[in-house]
Amino acid sequence: MVTQNVVYRPGSLEEAYRLRTDTGALPLAGGTDLMVRYRKTAGLVPDPGRPVLFIGHLKDLRRVEERAEEVRIGSCTTYTELLSQKAVPEILKRCITLLASPPIRNRGTVGGNICNSSPAGDTLPVLHALECSLVLGNIRGERTVPIDRFITGPGENALSEDEILKEIVIPKAAFSGWCYRKIGTRRANALAKISFAGLYLIESGEVHDIRIAIGAVAPTVVRSREIEKTIIRIPRTSLQRSTVEMAARYRPLIRPITDQRSTTGYRAGVTLVLIEQFLTAVLQKKG
Ligand SMILES: Cc1cc2nc3c(=O)[nH]c(=O)nc-3n(C[C@H](O)[C@H](O)[C@H](O)COP(=O)(O)OP(=O)(O)OC[C@H]3O[C@@H](n4cnc5c(N)ncnc54)[C@H](O)[C@@H]3O)c2cc1C
């Protein structure tokens, strides 16, 4: 019989899939979001009102594997573990060093950040810019979903009731440089007012690839391949005159809310400045 406050600790990923199907238990990786979400009173154990499936210890979910074309990150690899992995892209490492604080990074996972699906999740713009995809598994098999089709709204995603996020797959790609900016109230333990990820490739004086992804300014991460295409392969000399105009193309996509962390006006204004600064920096690079 399934009761509240039951915690399952499976011995393998297979067992975790089976328990998830049989009991509908809620996956818990580091618990840094879940323990806060279901906290009631000081001194009482948080109670999500359904069984909990602890998966943070599973070896199959806690690994980084580098292949020829991609890097595969197990969903329960902690932030601290990712920082010591050579294969993890530098832009993701930079984002992690600005996320929370060392104790939270010792427990928190990138899989938890994705499945929590908060518009303020710091890794999300980076993972969108890197065009990562997610391997979701259940007792019957696996499916792969691009991250921009997985997160559908604040706290909403395409994970089925019987699924577990197994891996994050980051395709390898050549970039000349990257930029990650987090606007927050202070450097540690502050959720983002805005988070910004930019990647670019410059060859023979032309922008060959540019990716801009912005978090916390709309229900889901803002990225526009259409606008990016208007920047690619135009000689940098013509682009240099129009970075403000190019940044302004993002204005209709920036739909921030006012909340305890910031206001609509501040978020919208600063976002356009971040885009403009990034474009200016890209255009000044040699290549
Ligand atoms: C003090 C503090 C500061 C913080 N600062 C930041 C910050 O600066 N930036 C930021 O982005 N976040 C921050 N957070 C939020 C949190 O630490 C991150 O979102 C973290 O990545 C969550 O990972 P976790 O493993 O702890 O997730 P958990 O709490 O274990 O889970 C979060 C959600 O994801 C689901 N889930 C987790 N893993 C899986 C999986 N493999 N498959 C399916 N579902 C899964 C859970 O069921 C739950 O719904 C902070 C939290 C605290 C308490």
Coordinates of C-alpha atoms and ligand atoms in Angstrom, one line a residue, residues 26-34 36-37 55 75-76 79 98-100 104 107-109 111-113 115-116 120-122 159 163-165 182 189-191, ligand 1:
L26 CA 8.3 12.0 -6.8
P27 CA 12.0 11.9 -7.9
L28 CA 14.3 13.7 -5.5
A29 CA 17.9 14.3 -6.7
G30 CA 19.6 16.9 -4.4
G31 CA 16.3 18.1 -2.8
T32 CA 17.4 21.8 -2.9
D33 CA 14.2 22.8 -4.6
L34 CA 11.9 20.1 -3.2
V36 CA 12.0 24.3 0.1
R37 CA 8.8 23.8 -1.9
I55 CA 17.7 9.0 -7.1
S75 CA 21.0 14.2 -14.6
C76 CA 22.0 13.7 -10.9
Y79 CA 27.1 21.1 -9.7
L98 CA 27.4 32.0 -10.0
L99 CA 24.6 29.7 -8.9
A100 CA 23.6 29.5 -5.2
I104 CA 23.8 24.0 -2.4
R107 CA 23.7 18.8 -3.5
G108 CA 21.9 20.5 -6.3
T109 CA 21.9 19.0 -9.8
G111 CA 18.7 17.7 -13.8
G112 CA 16.8 19.2 -10.9
N113 CA 17.2 22.7 -12.3
C115 CA 12.9 19.5 -14.1
N116 CA 12.0 22.3 -11.7
A120 CA 14.8 31.8 -13.1
G121 CA 16.7 28.5 -13.4
D122 CA 20.3 29.6 -14.1
L159 CA 8.1 14.8 -18.2
E163 CA 9.5 9.1 -16.4
I164 CA 12.9 10.1 -15.0
L165 CA 15.3 12.5 -16.7
K182 CA 23.6 36.9 -14.2
N189 CA 22.4 32.6 -2.9
A190 CA 20.4 35.0 -5.1
L191 CA 18.0 33.9 -7.8
Ligands
LIG1 C1 19.6 28.7 -0.9 C2 19.2 28.3 -2.3 C3 19.8 29.0 -3.3 C4 19.5 28.7 -4.7 N1 20.1 29.4 -5.7 C5 19.8 29.1 -6.9 C6 20.4 29.9 -8.0 O1 21.2 30.8 -7.8 N2 20.1 29.5 -9.3 C7 19.2 28.5 -9.6 O2 19.0 28.3 -10.7 N3 18.7 27.8 -8.6 C8 18.9 28.0 -7.3 N4 18.4 27.3 -6.3 C9 17.4 26.2 -6.6 C10 18.0 24.8 -6.7 O3 19.2 24.7 -5.9 C11 18.4 24.4 -8.2 O4 17.2 24.5 -9.0 C12 18.9 23.0 -8.3 O5 19.5 22.8 -9.5 C13 17.8 21.9 -8.0 O6 18.5 20.6 -8.1 P1 18.1 19.4 -7.1 O7 18.9 18.2 -7.5 O8 18.3 19.9 -5.7 O9 16.5 19.3 -7.4 P2 15.4 18.6 -6.5 O10 15.0 19.5 -5.5 O11 15.8 17.2 -6.1 O12 14.3 18.4 -7.6 C14 13.7 19.6 -8.3 C15 12.5 19.1 -9.2 O13 13.0 18.3 -10.2 C16 12.5 16.9 -10.2 N5 13.7 16.1 -10.5 C17 14.9 16.2 -10.1 N6 15.7 15.3 -10.7 C18 15.0 14.7 -11.6 C19 15.2 13.7 -12.6 N7 16.5 13.2 -12.8 N8 14.2 13.2 -13.3 C20 12.9 13.7 -13.1 N9 12.6 14.7 -12.2 C21 13.6 15.1 -11.5 C22 12.0 16.8 -8.8 O14 10.9 15.8 -8.7 C23 11.5 18.2 -8.4 O15 10.3 18.4 -9.0 C24 18.6 27.6 -4.9 C25 18.1 26.8 -3.9 C26 18.4 27.2 -2.6 C27 17.8 26.4 -1.5

